[in-house]
Short mmCIF file of C-alpha atoms in Angstrom, two decimals:
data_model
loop_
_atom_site.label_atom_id
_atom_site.label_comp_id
_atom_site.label_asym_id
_atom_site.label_seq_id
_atom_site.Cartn_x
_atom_site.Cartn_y
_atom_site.Cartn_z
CA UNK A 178 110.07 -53.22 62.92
CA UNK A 179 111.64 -53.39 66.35
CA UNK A 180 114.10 -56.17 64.95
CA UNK A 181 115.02 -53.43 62.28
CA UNK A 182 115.36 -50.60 65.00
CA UNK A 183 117.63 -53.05 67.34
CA UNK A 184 119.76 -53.97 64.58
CA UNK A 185 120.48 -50.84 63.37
CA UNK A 186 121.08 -49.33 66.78
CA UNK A 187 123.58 -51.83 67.95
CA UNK A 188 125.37 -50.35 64.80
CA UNK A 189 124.80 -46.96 66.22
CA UNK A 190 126.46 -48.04 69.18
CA UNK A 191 129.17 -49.38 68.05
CA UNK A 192 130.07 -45.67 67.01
CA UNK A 193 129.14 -44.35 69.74
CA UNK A 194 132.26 -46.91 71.39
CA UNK A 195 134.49 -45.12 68.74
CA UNK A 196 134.08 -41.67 70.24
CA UNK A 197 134.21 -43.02 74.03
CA UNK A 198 137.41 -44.83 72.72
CA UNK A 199 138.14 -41.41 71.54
CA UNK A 200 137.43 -39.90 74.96
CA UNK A 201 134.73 -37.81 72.90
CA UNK A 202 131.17 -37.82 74.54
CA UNK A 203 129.77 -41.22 73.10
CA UNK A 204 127.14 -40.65 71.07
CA UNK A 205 126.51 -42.76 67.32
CA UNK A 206 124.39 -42.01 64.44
CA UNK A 207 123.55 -44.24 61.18
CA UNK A 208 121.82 -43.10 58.33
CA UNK A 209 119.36 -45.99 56.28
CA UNK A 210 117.80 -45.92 53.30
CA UNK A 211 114.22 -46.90 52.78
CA UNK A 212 115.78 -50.25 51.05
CA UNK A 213 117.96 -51.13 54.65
CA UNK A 214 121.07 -50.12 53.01
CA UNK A 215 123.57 -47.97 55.37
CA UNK A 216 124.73 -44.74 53.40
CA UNK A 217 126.17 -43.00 56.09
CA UNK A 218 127.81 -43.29 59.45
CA UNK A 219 129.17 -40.97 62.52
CA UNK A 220 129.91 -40.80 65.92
CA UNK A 221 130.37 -37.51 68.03
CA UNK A 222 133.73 -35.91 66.84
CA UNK A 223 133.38 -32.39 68.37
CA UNK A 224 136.71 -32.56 70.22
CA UNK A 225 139.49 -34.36 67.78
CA UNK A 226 137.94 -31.73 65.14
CA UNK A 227 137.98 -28.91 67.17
CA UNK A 228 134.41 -28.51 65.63
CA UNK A 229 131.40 -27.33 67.09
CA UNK A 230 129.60 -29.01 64.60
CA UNK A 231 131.18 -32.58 64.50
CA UNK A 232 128.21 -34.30 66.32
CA UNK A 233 127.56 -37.81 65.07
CA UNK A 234 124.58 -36.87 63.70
CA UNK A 235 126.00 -34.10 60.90
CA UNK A 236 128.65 -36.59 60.33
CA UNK A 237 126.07 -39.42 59.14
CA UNK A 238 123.64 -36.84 57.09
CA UNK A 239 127.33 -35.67 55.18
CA UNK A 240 128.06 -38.82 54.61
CA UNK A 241 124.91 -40.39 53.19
CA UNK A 242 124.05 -36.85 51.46
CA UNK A 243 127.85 -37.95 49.81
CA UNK A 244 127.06 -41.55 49.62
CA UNK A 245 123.69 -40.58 46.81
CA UNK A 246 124.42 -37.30 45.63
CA UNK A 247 121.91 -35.11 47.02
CA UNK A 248 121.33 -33.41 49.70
CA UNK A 249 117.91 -34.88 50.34
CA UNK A 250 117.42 -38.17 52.04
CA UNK A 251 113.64 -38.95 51.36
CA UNK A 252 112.37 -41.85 52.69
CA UNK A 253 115.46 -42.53 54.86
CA UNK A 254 115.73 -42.99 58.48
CA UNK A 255 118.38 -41.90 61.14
CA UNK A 256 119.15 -44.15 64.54
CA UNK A 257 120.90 -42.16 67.20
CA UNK A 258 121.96 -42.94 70.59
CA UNK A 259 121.15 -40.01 71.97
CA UNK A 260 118.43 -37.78 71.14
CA UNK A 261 119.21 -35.12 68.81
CA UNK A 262 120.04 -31.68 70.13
CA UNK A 263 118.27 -28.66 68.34
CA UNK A 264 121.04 -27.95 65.43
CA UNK A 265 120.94 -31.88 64.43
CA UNK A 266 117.05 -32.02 64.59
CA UNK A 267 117.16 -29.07 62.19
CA UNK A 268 119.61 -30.61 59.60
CA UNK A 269 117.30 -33.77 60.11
CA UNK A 270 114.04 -31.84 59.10
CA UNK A 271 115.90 -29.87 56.28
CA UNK A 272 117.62 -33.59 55.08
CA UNK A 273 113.82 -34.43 54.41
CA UNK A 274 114.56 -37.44 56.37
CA UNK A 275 111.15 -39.40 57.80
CA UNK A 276 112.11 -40.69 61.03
CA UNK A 277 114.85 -40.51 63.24
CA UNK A 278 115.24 -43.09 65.99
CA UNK A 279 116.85 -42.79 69.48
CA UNK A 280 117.80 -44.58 72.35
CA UNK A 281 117.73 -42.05 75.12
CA UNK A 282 116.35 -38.83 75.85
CA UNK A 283 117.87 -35.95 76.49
CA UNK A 284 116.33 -33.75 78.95
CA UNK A 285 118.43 -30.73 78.73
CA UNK A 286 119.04 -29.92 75.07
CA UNK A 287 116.75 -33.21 73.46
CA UNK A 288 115.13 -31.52 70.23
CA UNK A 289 112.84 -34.21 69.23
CA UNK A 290 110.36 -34.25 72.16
CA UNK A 291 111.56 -33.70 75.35
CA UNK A 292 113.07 -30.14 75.44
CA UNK A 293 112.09 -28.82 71.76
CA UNK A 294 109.93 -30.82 69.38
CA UNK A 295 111.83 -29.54 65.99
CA UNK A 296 111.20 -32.90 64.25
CA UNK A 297 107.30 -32.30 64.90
CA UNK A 298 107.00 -29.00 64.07
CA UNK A 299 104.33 -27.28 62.14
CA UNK A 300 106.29 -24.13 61.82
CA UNK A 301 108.65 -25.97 59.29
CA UNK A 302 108.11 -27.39 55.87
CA UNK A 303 109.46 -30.75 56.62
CA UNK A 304 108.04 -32.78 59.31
CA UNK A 305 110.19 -36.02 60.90
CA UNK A 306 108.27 -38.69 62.35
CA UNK A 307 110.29 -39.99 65.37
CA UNK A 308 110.60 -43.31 67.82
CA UNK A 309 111.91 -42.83 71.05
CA UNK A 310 113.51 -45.98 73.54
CA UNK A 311 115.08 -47.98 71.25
CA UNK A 312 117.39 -49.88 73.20
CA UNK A 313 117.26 -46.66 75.84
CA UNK A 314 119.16 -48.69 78.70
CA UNK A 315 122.16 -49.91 76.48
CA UNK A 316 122.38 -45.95 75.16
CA UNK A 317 121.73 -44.51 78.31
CA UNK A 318 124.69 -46.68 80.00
CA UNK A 319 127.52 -45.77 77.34
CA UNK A 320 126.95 -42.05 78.24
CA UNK A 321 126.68 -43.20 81.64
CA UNK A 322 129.66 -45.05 82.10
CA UNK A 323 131.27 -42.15 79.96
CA UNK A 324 130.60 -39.45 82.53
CA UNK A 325 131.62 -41.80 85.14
CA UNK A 326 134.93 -42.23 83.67
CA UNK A 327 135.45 -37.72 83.08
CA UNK A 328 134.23 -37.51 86.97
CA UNK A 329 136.74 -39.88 87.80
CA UNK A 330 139.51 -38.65 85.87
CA UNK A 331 138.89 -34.58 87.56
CA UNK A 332 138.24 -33.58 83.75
CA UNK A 333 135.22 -30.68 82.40
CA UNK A 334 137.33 -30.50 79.26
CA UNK A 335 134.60 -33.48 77.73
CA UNK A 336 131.70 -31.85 78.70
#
């Protein structure tokens, strides 16, 4: 399994680089079926769509929601750089999807452990099992580098 979870996040990753090419906070989500087949992809989008919304995980769930035709993603899993804030754990649980996968945690708005543990919840009817520290030091330095880069340039407007 942790061959499957590296492979799959160095593919997260590598859209995570598309929205710190973008200058957007890099963070990269890819959505697999229980097969190994990719059916969707996304990387955090929140500033070139002017979209509170456009986080890489939404973008991956539409687009492998798109890819079959429904709305529910049984069976599938979800690799994310980061660890998914509180609105993308909840589209997570209500995809049905069984386990999302991170890299890194994140302490201040991290919804599947750390801060909030929507993914484990009894409370809701879905429950999504979830790995932590896949590849956490490779995910952890994109963002890294990222804000290193913003405090450099003088800019908030990323953050």
């Amino acid at each position: 399994m942790t061959n499957r979870n590296e492979y799959f996040m160095k593919l997260a990753l590598r859209e995570a680089d598309k929205a710190f090419a973008a200058e957007e906070i890099p963070i990269g989500a890819i959505v697999v079926s229980p097969k190994g087949e990719i059916l969707g992809k996304g990387y955090n989008q929140r500033e070139q769509l002017n979209d509170p919304t456009a986080h890489a995980e939404m973008l991956a769930i539409s687009a492998a929601a798109n890819t079959i035709g429904d709305w529910r993603l049984d069976g599938c899993s979800i690799y994310v750089t980061l660890e998914p804030c509180p609105m993308c754990a909840g589209a997570i649980v209500n995809a049905r999807i069984e386990t999302v996968i991170f890299g890194t945690t994140d302490t201040g708005a991290g919804a599947c452990g750390s801060r909030f543990d929507i993914c484990g919840s009894n409370l809701l009817n879905h429950k999504t099992s979830v790995v932590s520290g896949v590849m956490e030091e490779q995910c952890r330095q994109v963002l890294s580098e990222f804000f290193t880069q913003v405090r450099q340039r003088g800019s908030t407007s990323m953050t």
